[in-house]
Protein backbone atom coordinates (compact mmCIF):
# COMPACT_ATOMS: atom_id res chain seq x y z
CA UNK A 1 0.00 0.00 0.00
CA UNK A 2 1.40 3.46 -0.86
CA UNK A 3 1.78 6.00 1.94
CA UNK A 4 -0.96 8.11 0.29
CA UNK A 5 -3.42 5.22 0.33
CA UNK A 6 -2.51 4.33 3.96
CA UNK A 7 -3.12 7.94 4.94
CA UNK A 8 -6.41 8.00 3.00
CA UNK A 9 -7.54 4.81 4.74
CA UNK A 10 -6.68 6.33 8.13
CA UNK A 11 -8.66 9.45 7.19
CA UNK A 12 -11.66 7.35 6.12
CA UNK A 13 -11.56 5.49 9.43
CA UNK A 14 -11.30 8.82 11.26
CA UNK A 15 -14.27 10.28 9.38
CA UNK A 16 -16.44 7.21 10.03
CA UNK A 17 -15.66 7.09 13.74
CA UNK A 18 -15.86 10.85 14.26
CA UNK A 19 -19.27 10.93 12.55
CA UNK A 20 -20.41 8.51 15.28
CA UNK A 21 -18.95 10.78 17.96
CA UNK A 22 -16.16 8.25 18.63
CA UNK A 23 -12.81 10.06 18.62
CA UNK A 24 -10.59 7.19 19.74
CA UNK A 25 -12.10 3.99 18.30
CA UNK A 26 -10.32 4.36 15.00
CA UNK A 27 -6.79 3.68 16.24
CA UNK A 28 -7.25 0.05 17.19
CA UNK A 29 -8.50 -0.95 13.66
CA UNK A 30 -5.45 0.72 12.07
CA UNK A 31 -3.14 -1.54 14.08
CA UNK A 32 -5.38 -4.62 13.92
CA UNK A 33 -5.85 -4.37 10.14
CA UNK A 34 -2.09 -3.95 9.70
CA UNK A 35 -1.87 -7.61 10.73
CA UNK A 36 1.64 -7.34 12.10
CA UNK A 37 3.02 -5.47 9.07
CA UNK A 38 4.35 -2.11 10.26
CA UNK A 39 4.40 -0.77 6.70
CA UNK A 40 0.58 -0.83 6.86
CA UNK A 41 0.51 1.65 9.77
CA UNK A 42 0.69 5.15 8.22
CA UNK A 43 2.87 6.70 10.95
CA UNK A 44 5.07 3.72 11.85
CA UNK A 45 8.64 4.03 10.64
CA UNK A 46 10.29 1.63 13.12
CA UNK A 47 12.88 4.13 14.26
CA UNK A 48 13.06 6.60 17.11
CA UNK A 49 11.71 10.05 16.29
CA UNK A 50 14.75 11.89 14.81
CA UNK A 51 13.54 15.16 16.35
CA UNK A 52 13.67 13.51 19.77
CA UNK A 53 17.09 11.98 19.08
CA UNK A 54 18.50 15.36 18.02
CA UNK A 55 17.04 17.09 21.08
CA UNK A 56 18.44 14.50 23.50
CA UNK A 57 21.83 14.54 21.77
CA UNK A 58 22.06 18.34 21.68
CA UNK A 59 21.52 18.48 25.42
CA UNK A 60 23.46 15.28 26.20
CA UNK A 61 20.49 14.07 28.21
CA UNK A 62 20.81 10.84 30.18
CA UNK A 63 18.00 9.36 32.20
CA UNK A 64 20.18 8.21 35.11
CA UNK A 65 17.28 6.19 36.47
CA UNK A 66 14.74 8.98 36.25
CA UNK A 67 11.19 8.11 35.22
CA UNK A 68 9.75 8.81 31.77
CA UNK A 69 6.28 8.52 30.27
CA UNK A 70 5.70 8.13 26.52
CA UNK A 71 2.22 9.18 25.42
CA UNK A 72 0.60 7.38 22.45
CA UNK A 73 3.67 5.20 22.08
CA UNK A 74 2.63 3.41 18.87
CA UNK A 75 5.12 0.65 18.11
CA UNK A 76 7.50 1.66 20.89
CA UNK A 77 10.62 3.07 19.24
CA UNK A 78 10.69 6.29 21.27
CA UNK A 79 10.09 4.39 24.51
CA UNK A 80 12.95 2.03 23.73
CA UNK A 81 15.24 4.96 22.90
CA UNK A 82 14.52 6.59 26.26
CA UNK A 83 15.10 3.27 28.07
CA UNK A 84 18.42 2.92 26.21
CA UNK A 85 19.30 6.42 27.44
CA UNK A 86 18.80 5.38 31.05
CA UNK A 87 15.20 6.34 31.82
CA UNK A 88 12.79 4.01 33.62
CA UNK A 89 10.05 4.18 31.01
CA UNK A 90 6.31 3.69 31.07
CA UNK A 91 4.72 3.89 27.62
CA UNK A 92 1.05 3.70 26.79
CA UNK A 93 -1.27 3.66 23.85
CA UNK A 94 -5.04 3.47 23.51
CA UNK A 95 -4.68 0.55 21.06
CA UNK A 96 -4.30 -2.86 22.73
CA UNK A 97 -2.93 -4.26 19.47
CA UNK A 98 -0.18 -1.61 19.39
CA UNK A 99 0.77 -2.39 22.99
CA UNK A 100 0.87 -6.16 22.33
CA UNK A 101 2.93 -5.46 19.20
CA UNK A 102 5.50 -3.54 21.29
CA UNK A 103 5.75 -6.60 23.53
CA UNK A 104 6.48 -8.82 20.54
CA UNK A 105 8.99 -6.40 19.02
CA UNK A 106 10.89 -5.89 22.27
CA UNK A 107 10.46 -9.09 24.29
CA UNK A 108 13.33 -8.27 26.68
CA UNK A 109 12.43 -4.61 27.02
CA UNK A 110 12.75 -2.77 30.31
CA UNK A 111 9.87 -0.52 29.23
CA UNK A 112 6.55 -0.99 30.98
CA UNK A 113 4.00 -0.92 28.15
CA UNK A 114 0.36 -0.34 29.05
CA UNK A 115 -2.98 0.18 27.36
CA UNK A 116 -4.22 3.58 28.43
CA UNK A 117 -6.22 6.60 27.38
CA UNK A 118 -4.72 10.06 27.63
CA UNK A 119 -8.23 11.37 28.23
CA UNK A 120 -8.53 9.31 31.44
CA UNK A 121 -5.07 8.39 32.73
CA UNK A 122 -4.70 6.42 35.97
CA UNK A 123 -4.51 8.52 39.12
CA UNK A 124 -1.16 6.90 40.00
CA UNK A 125 0.47 8.78 37.11
CA UNK A 126 -0.40 12.14 38.65
CA UNK A 127 2.85 14.19 38.87
CA UNK A 128 4.78 10.89 38.72
CA UNK A 129 7.21 11.38 35.83
CA UNK A 130 10.49 13.25 35.48
CA UNK A 131 10.24 13.32 31.69
CA UNK A 132 7.07 13.15 29.60
CA UNK A 133 7.30 12.78 25.85
CA UNK A 134 4.48 13.28 23.37
CA UNK A 135 4.83 13.16 19.57
CA UNK A 136 2.06 13.24 16.99
CA UNK A 137 -0.85 12.23 19.27
CA UNK A 138 -2.44 15.63 19.99
CA UNK A 139 -2.55 16.27 16.25
CA UNK A 140 -4.70 13.18 15.61
CA UNK A 141 -7.22 14.21 18.27
CA UNK A 142 -10.10 16.50 17.29
CA UNK A 143 -9.62 20.06 18.43
CA UNK A 144 -12.46 19.80 20.93
CA UNK A 145 -10.53 17.16 22.92
CA UNK A 146 -7.08 18.69 22.86
CA UNK A 147 -7.39 20.92 25.94
CA UNK A 148 -8.55 17.92 27.98
CA UNK A 149 -5.74 15.77 26.60
CA UNK A 150 -3.20 18.53 27.32
CA UNK A 151 -4.40 19.01 30.86
CA UNK A 152 -4.10 15.27 31.65
CA UNK A 153 -0.69 15.09 30.00
CA UNK A 154 0.62 18.07 31.97
CA UNK A 155 -0.72 16.51 35.13
CA UNK A 156 1.73 13.58 34.79
CA UNK A 157 4.81 15.84 35.08
CA UNK A 158 6.50 15.74 38.47
CA UNK A 159 7.62 18.99 40.16
CA UNK A 160 11.00 19.77 38.62
CA UNK A 161 10.15 17.52 35.65
CA UNK A 162 10.17 18.19 31.91
CA UNK A 163 7.67 17.70 29.10
CA UNK A 164 8.73 17.58 25.47
CA UNK A 165 6.08 17.90 22.78
CA UNK A 166 6.58 17.50 19.02
CA UNK A 167 3.74 18.08 16.57
CA UNK A 168 2.77 19.41 13.16
CA UNK A 169 2.37 23.17 13.32
CA UNK A 170 0.52 25.79 11.31
CA UNK A 171 0.26 29.57 11.21
CA UNK A 172 -3.04 31.34 11.94
CA UNK A 173 -3.54 32.10 8.25
CA UNK A 174 -3.11 28.45 7.22
CA UNK A 175 -6.13 26.22 6.66
CA UNK A 176 -6.87 23.62 9.32
CA UNK A 177 -5.97 20.95 6.79
CA UNK A 178 -6.71 17.25 6.98
CA UNK A 179 -5.99 14.80 9.75
CA UNK A 180 -3.31 14.75 11.17
CA UNK A 181 -4.40 18.30 11.98
CA UNK A 182 -1.47 20.71 12.50
CA UNK A 183 -1.70 22.68 15.74
CA UNK A 184 -1.71 26.43 16.10
CA UNK A 185 0.90 27.79 18.46
CA UNK A 186 -1.87 29.41 20.48
CA UNK A 187 -3.31 25.94 21.20
CA UNK A 188 -0.10 25.09 23.01
CA UNK A 189 -0.76 27.87 25.51
CA UNK A 190 -3.15 25.36 27.15
CA UNK A 191 -0.03 23.62 28.48
CA UNK A 192 1.04 26.73 30.37
CA UNK A 193 -2.48 27.27 31.65
CA UNK A 194 -2.28 23.73 33.04
CA UNK A 195 0.63 24.63 35.30
CA UNK A 196 3.93 24.18 33.48
CA UNK A 197 6.35 26.74 32.13
CA UNK A 198 7.55 27.06 28.54
CA UNK A 199 11.34 26.72 28.43
CA UNK A 200 12.02 26.43 24.73
CA UNK A 201 9.97 26.68 21.52
CA UNK A 202 11.23 25.82 18.04
CA UNK A 203 9.46 25.76 14.70
CA UNK A 204 11.15 24.30 11.67
CA UNK A 205 10.82 22.33 8.46
CA UNK A 206 11.23 18.70 9.37
CA UNK A 207 13.25 17.40 6.44
CA UNK A 208 13.26 13.88 7.80
CA UNK A 209 9.86 13.72 6.06
CA UNK A 210 9.25 13.80 2.34
CA UNK A 211 7.72 16.27 1.61
CA UNK A 212 9.05 18.24 4.58
CA UNK A 213 6.58 18.99 7.40
CA UNK A 214 6.35 22.20 9.45
CA UNK A 215 6.92 21.20 13.07
CA UNK A 216 6.70 22.65 16.53
CA UNK A 217 9.00 21.27 19.22
CA UNK A 218 8.33 22.70 22.66
CA UNK A 219 9.89 21.95 26.01
CA UNK A 220 8.22 22.77 29.34
CA UNK A 221 9.09 22.33 32.99
CA UNK A 222 7.02 22.12 36.16
CA UNK A 223 8.52 24.35 38.82
CA UNK A 224 10.00 22.41 41.75
CA UNK A 225 7.64 21.99 44.71
C1 LIG B 1 0.04 9.35 14.89
S1 LIG B 1 0.27 8.04 16.01
C2 LIG B 1 1.90 8.40 16.64
C3 LIG B 1 2.51 7.23 17.34
C4 LIG B 1 3.89 7.51 17.93
N1 LIG B 1 3.83 8.55 18.95
C5 LIG B 1 4.84 7.88 16.84
O1 LIG B 1 5.31 9.03 16.82
O2 LIG B 1 5.13 7.03 15.99
C6 LIG B 1 -0.78 8.49 17.37
C7 LIG B 1 -0.81 7.40 18.43
O3 LIG B 1 -1.57 7.86 19.53
C8 LIG B 1 -2.43 6.83 19.97
N2 LIG B 1 -3.54 7.50 20.64
C9 LIG B 1 -4.52 8.25 20.09
N3 LIG B 1 -5.34 8.74 21.02
C10 LIG B 1 -4.86 8.30 22.21
C11 LIG B 1 -5.29 8.46 23.55
N4 LIG B 1 -6.37 9.19 23.86
N5 LIG B 1 -4.57 7.88 24.52
C12 LIG B 1 -3.46 7.14 24.23
N6 LIG B 1 -3.02 6.94 22.97
C13 LIG B 1 -3.71 7.52 21.97
C14 LIG B 1 -2.79 6.08 18.70
O4 LIG B 1 -3.24 4.78 18.93
C15 LIG B 1 -1.47 6.11 17.95
O5 LIG B 1 -0.64 5.03 18.30
CSV table of C-alpha atoms and ligand atoms in Angstrom, one decimal:
chain,number,residue,atom,x,y,z
A,1,UNK,CA,0.0,0.0,0.0
A,2,UNK,CA,1.4,3.5,-0.9
A,3,UNK,CA,1.8,6.0,1.9
A,4,UNK,CA,-1.0,8.1,0.3
A,5,UNK,CA,-3.4,5.2,0.3
A,6,UNK,CA,-2.5,4.3,4.0
A,7,UNK,CA,-3.1,7.9,4.9
A,8,UNK,CA,-6.4,8.0,3.0
A,9,UNK,CA,-7.5,4.8,4.7
A,10,UNK,CA,-6.7,6.3,8.1
A,11,UNK,CA,-8.7,9.4,7.2
A,12,UNK,CA,-11.7,7.3,6.1
A,13,UNK,CA,-11.6,5.5,9.4
A,14,UNK,CA,-11.3,8.8,11.3
A,15,UNK,CA,-14.3,10.3,9.4
A,16,UNK,CA,-16.4,7.2,10.0
A,17,UNK,CA,-15.7,7.1,13.7
A,18,UNK,CA,-15.9,10.8,14.3
A,19,UNK,CA,-19.3,10.9,12.6
A,20,UNK,CA,-20.4,8.5,15.3
A,21,UNK,CA,-19.0,10.8,18.0
A,22,UNK,CA,-16.2,8.3,18.6
A,23,UNK,CA,-12.8,10.1,18.6
A,24,UNK,CA,-10.6,7.2,19.7
A,25,UNK,CA,-12.1,4.0,18.3
A,26,UNK,CA,-10.3,4.4,15.0
A,27,UNK,CA,-6.8,3.7,16.2
A,28,UNK,CA,-7.2,0.0,17.2
A,29,UNK,CA,-8.5,-1.0,13.7
A,30,UNK,CA,-5.5,0.7,12.1
A,31,UNK,CA,-3.1,-1.5,14.1
A,32,UNK,CA,-5.4,-4.6,13.9
A,33,UNK,CA,-5.9,-4.4,10.1
A,34,UNK,CA,-2.1,-3.9,9.7
A,35,UNK,CA,-1.9,-7.6,10.7
A,36,UNK,CA,1.6,-7.3,12.1
A,37,UNK,CA,3.0,-5.5,9.1
A,38,UNK,CA,4.3,-2.1,10.3
A,39,UNK,CA,4.4,-0.8,6.7
A,40,UNK,CA,0.6,-0.8,6.9
A,41,UNK,CA,0.5,1.7,9.8
A,42,UNK,CA,0.7,5.2,8.2
A,43,UNK,CA,2.9,6.7,11.0
A,44,UNK,CA,5.1,3.7,11.9
A,45,UNK,CA,8.6,4.0,10.6
A,46,UNK,CA,10.3,1.6,13.1
A,47,UNK,CA,12.9,4.1,14.3
A,48,UNK,CA,13.1,6.6,17.1
A,49,UNK,CA,11.7,10.0,16.3
A,50,UNK,CA,14.8,11.9,14.8
A,51,UNK,CA,13.5,15.2,16.4
A,52,UNK,CA,13.7,13.5,19.8
A,53,UNK,CA,17.1,12.0,19.1
A,54,UNK,CA,18.5,15.4,18.0
A,55,UNK,CA,17.0,17.1,21.1
A,56,UNK,CA,18.4,14.5,23.5
A,57,UNK,CA,21.8,14.5,21.8
A,58,UNK,CA,22.1,18.3,21.7
A,59,UNK,CA,21.5,18.5,25.4
A,60,UNK,CA,23.5,15.3,26.2
A,61,UNK,CA,20.5,14.1,28.2
A,62,UNK,CA,20.8,10.8,30.2
A,63,UNK,CA,18.0,9.4,32.2
A,64,UNK,CA,20.2,8.2,35.1
A,65,UNK,CA,17.3,6.2,36.5
A,66,UNK,CA,14.7,9.0,36.3
A,67,UNK,CA,11.2,8.1,35.2
A,68,UNK,CA,9.7,8.8,31.8
A,69,UNK,CA,6.3,8.5,30.3
A,70,UNK,CA,5.7,8.1,26.5
A,71,UNK,CA,2.2,9.2,25.4
A,72,UNK,CA,0.6,7.4,22.5
A,73,UNK,CA,3.7,5.2,22.1
A,74,UNK,CA,2.6,3.4,18.9
A,75,UNK,CA,5.1,0.6,18.1
A,76,UNK,CA,7.5,1.7,20.9
A,77,UNK,CA,10.6,3.1,19.2
A,78,UNK,CA,10.7,6.3,21.3
A,79,UNK,CA,10.1,4.4,24.5
A,80,UNK,CA,13.0,2.0,23.7
A,81,UNK,CA,15.2,5.0,22.9
A,82,UNK,CA,14.5,6.6,26.3
A,83,UNK,CA,15.1,3.3,28.1
A,84,UNK,CA,18.4,2.9,26.2
A,85,UNK,CA,19.3,6.4,27.4
A,86,UNK,CA,18.8,5.4,31.0
A,87,UNK,CA,15.2,6.3,31.8
A,88,UNK,CA,12.8,4.0,33.6
A,89,UNK,CA,10.1,4.2,31.0
A,90,UNK,CA,6.3,3.7,31.1
A,91,UNK,CA,4.7,3.9,27.6
A,92,UNK,CA,1.1,3.7,26.8
A,93,UNK,CA,-1.3,3.7,23.9
A,94,UNK,CA,-5.0,3.5,23.5
A,95,UNK,CA,-4.7,0.6,21.1
A,96,UNK,CA,-4.3,-2.9,22.7
A,97,UNK,CA,-2.9,-4.3,19.5
A,98,UNK,CA,-0.2,-1.6,19.4
A,99,UNK,CA,0.8,-2.4,23.0
A,100,UNK,CA,0.9,-6.2,22.3
A,101,UNK,CA,2.9,-5.5,19.2
A,102,UNK,CA,5.5,-3.5,21.3
A,103,UNK,CA,5.7,-6.6,23.5
A,104,UNK,CA,6.5,-8.8,20.5
A,105,UNK,CA,9.0,-6.4,19.0
A,106,UNK,CA,10.9,-5.9,22.3
A,107,UNK,CA,10.5,-9.1,24.3
A,108,UNK,CA,13.3,-8.3,26.7
A,109,UNK,CA,12.4,-4.6,27.0
A,110,UNK,CA,12.8,-2.8,30.3
A,111,UNK,CA,9.9,-0.5,29.2
A,112,UNK,CA,6.6,-1.0,31.0
A,113,UNK,CA,4.0,-0.9,28.1
A,114,UNK,CA,0.4,-0.3,29.0
A,115,UNK,CA,-3.0,0.2,27.4
A,116,UNK,CA,-4.2,3.6,28.4
A,117,UNK,CA,-6.2,6.6,27.4
A,118,UNK,CA,-4.7,10.1,27.6
A,119,UNK,CA,-8.2,11.4,28.2
A,120,UNK,CA,-8.5,9.3,31.4
A,121,UNK,CA,-5.1,8.4,32.7
A,122,UNK,CA,-4.7,6.4,36.0
A,123,UNK,CA,-4.5,8.5,39.1
A,124,UNK,CA,-1.2,6.9,40.0
A,125,UNK,CA,0.5,8.8,37.1
A,126,UNK,CA,-0.4,12.1,38.7
A,127,UNK,CA,2.8,14.2,38.9
A,128,UNK,CA,4.8,10.9,38.7
A,129,UNK,CA,7.2,11.4,35.8
A,130,UNK,CA,10.5,13.2,35.5
A,131,UNK,CA,10.2,13.3,31.7
A,132,UNK,CA,7.1,13.1,29.6
A,133,UNK,CA,7.3,12.8,25.8
A,134,UNK,CA,4.5,13.3,23.4
A,135,UNK,CA,4.8,13.2,19.6
A,136,UNK,CA,2.1,13.2,17.0
A,137,UNK,CA,-0.8,12.2,19.3
A,138,UNK,CA,-2.4,15.6,20.0
A,139,UNK,CA,-2.6,16.3,16.3
A,140,UNK,CA,-4.7,13.2,15.6
A,141,UNK,CA,-7.2,14.2,18.3
A,142,UNK,CA,-10.1,16.5,17.3
A,143,UNK,CA,-9.6,20.1,18.4
A,144,UNK,CA,-12.5,19.8,20.9
A,145,UNK,CA,-10.5,17.2,22.9
A,146,UNK,CA,-7.1,18.7,22.9
A,147,UNK,CA,-7.4,20.9,25.9
A,148,UNK,CA,-8.6,17.9,28.0
A,149,UNK,CA,-5.7,15.8,26.6
A,150,UNK,CA,-3.2,18.5,27.3
A,151,UNK,CA,-4.4,19.0,30.9
A,152,UNK,CA,-4.1,15.3,31.7
A,153,UNK,CA,-0.7,15.1,30.0
A,154,UNK,CA,0.6,18.1,32.0
A,155,UNK,CA,-0.7,16.5,35.1
A,156,UNK,CA,1.7,13.6,34.8
A,157,UNK,CA,4.8,15.8,35.1
A,158,UNK,CA,6.5,15.7,38.5
A,159,UNK,CA,7.6,19.0,40.2
A,160,UNK,CA,11.0,19.8,38.6
A,161,UNK,CA,10.1,17.5,35.7
A,162,UNK,CA,10.2,18.2,31.9
A,163,UNK,CA,7.7,17.7,29.1
A,164,UNK,CA,8.7,17.6,25.5
A,165,UNK,CA,6.1,17.9,22.8
A,166,UNK,CA,6.6,17.5,19.0
A,167,UNK,CA,3.7,18.1,16.6
A,168,UNK,CA,2.8,19.4,13.2
A,169,UNK,CA,2.4,23.2,13.3
A,170,UNK,CA,0.5,25.8,11.3
A,171,UNK,CA,0.3,29.6,11.2
A,172,UNK,CA,-3.0,31.3,11.9
A,173,UNK,CA,-3.5,32.1,8.3
A,174,UNK,CA,-3.1,28.5,7.2
A,175,UNK,CA,-6.1,26.2,6.7
A,176,UNK,CA,-6.9,23.6,9.3
A,177,UNK,CA,-6.0,20.9,6.8
A,178,UNK,CA,-6.7,17.3,7.0
A,179,UNK,CA,-6.0,14.8,9.8
A,180,UNK,CA,-3.3,14.8,11.2
A,181,UNK,CA,-4.4,18.3,12.0
A,182,UNK,CA,-1.5,20.7,12.5
A,183,UNK,CA,-1.7,22.7,15.7
A,184,UNK,CA,-1.7,26.4,16.1
A,185,UNK,CA,0.9,27.8,18.5
A,186,UNK,CA,-1.9,29.4,20.5
A,187,UNK,CA,-3.3,25.9,21.2
A,188,UNK,CA,-0.1,25.1,23.0
A,189,UNK,CA,-0.8,27.9,25.5
A,190,UNK,CA,-3.2,25.4,27.1
A,191,UNK,CA,0.0,23.6,28.5
A,192,UNK,CA,1.0,26.7,30.4
A,193,UNK,CA,-2.5,27.3,31.7
A,194,UNK,CA,-2.3,23.7,33.0
A,195,UNK,CA,0.6,24.6,35.3
A,196,UNK,CA,3.9,24.2,33.5
A,197,UNK,CA,6.4,26.7,32.1
A,198,UNK,CA,7.5,27.1,28.5
A,199,UNK,CA,11.3,26.7,28.4
A,200,UNK,CA,12.0,26.4,24.7
A,201,UNK,CA,10.0,26.7,21.5
A,202,UNK,CA,11.2,25.8,18.0
A,203,UNK,CA,9.5,25.8,14.7
A,204,UNK,CA,11.2,24.3,11.7
A,205,UNK,CA,10.8,22.3,8.5
A,206,UNK,CA,11.2,18.7,9.4
A,207,UNK,CA,13.2,17.4,6.4
A,208,UNK,CA,13.3,13.9,7.8
A,209,UNK,CA,9.9,13.7,6.1
A,210,UNK,CA,9.3,13.8,2.3
A,211,UNK,CA,7.7,16.3,1.6
A,212,UNK,CA,9.1,18.2,4.6
A,213,UNK,CA,6.6,19.0,7.4
A,214,UNK,CA,6.3,22.2,9.5
A,215,UNK,CA,6.9,21.2,13.1
A,216,UNK,CA,6.7,22.6,16.5
A,217,UNK,CA,9.0,21.3,19.2
A,218,UNK,CA,8.3,22.7,22.7
A,219,UNK,CA,9.9,22.0,26.0
A,220,UNK,CA,8.2,22.8,29.3
A,221,UNK,CA,9.1,22.3,33.0
A,222,UNK,CA,7.0,22.1,36.2
A,223,UNK,CA,8.5,24.4,38.8
A,224,UNK,CA,10.0,22.4,41.8
A,225,UNK,CA,7.6,22.0,44.7
B,1,LIG,C1,0.0,9.3,14.9
B,1,LIG,S1,0.3,8.0,16.0
B,1,LIG,C2,1.9,8.4,16.6
B,1,LIG,C3,2.5,7.2,17.3
B,1,LIG,C4,3.9,7.5,17.9
B,1,LIG,N1,3.8,8.6,18.9
B,1,LIG,C5,4.8,7.9,16.8
B,1,LIG,O1,5.3,9.0,16.8
B,1,LIG,O2,5.1,7.0,16.0
B,1,LIG,C6,-0.8,8.5,17.4
B,1,LIG,C7,-0.8,7.4,18.4
B,1,LIG,O3,-1.6,7.9,19.5
B,1,LIG,C8,-2.4,6.8,20.0
B,1,LIG,N2,-3.5,7.5,20.6
B,1,LIG,C9,-4.5,8.2,20.1
B,1,LIG,N3,-5.3,8.7,21.0
B,1,LIG,C10,-4.9,8.3,22.2
B,1,LIG,C11,-5.3,8.5,23.5
B,1,LIG,N4,-6.4,9.2,23.9
B,1,LIG,N5,-4.6,7.9,24.5
B,1,LIG,C12,-3.5,7.1,24.2
B,1,LIG,N6,-3.0,6.9,23.0
B,1,LIG,C13,-3.7,7.5,22.0
B,1,LIG,C14,-2.8,6.1,18.7
B,1,LIG,O4,-3.2,4.8,18.9
B,1,LIG,C15,-1.5,6.1,17.9
B,1,LIG,O5,-0.6,5.0,18.3
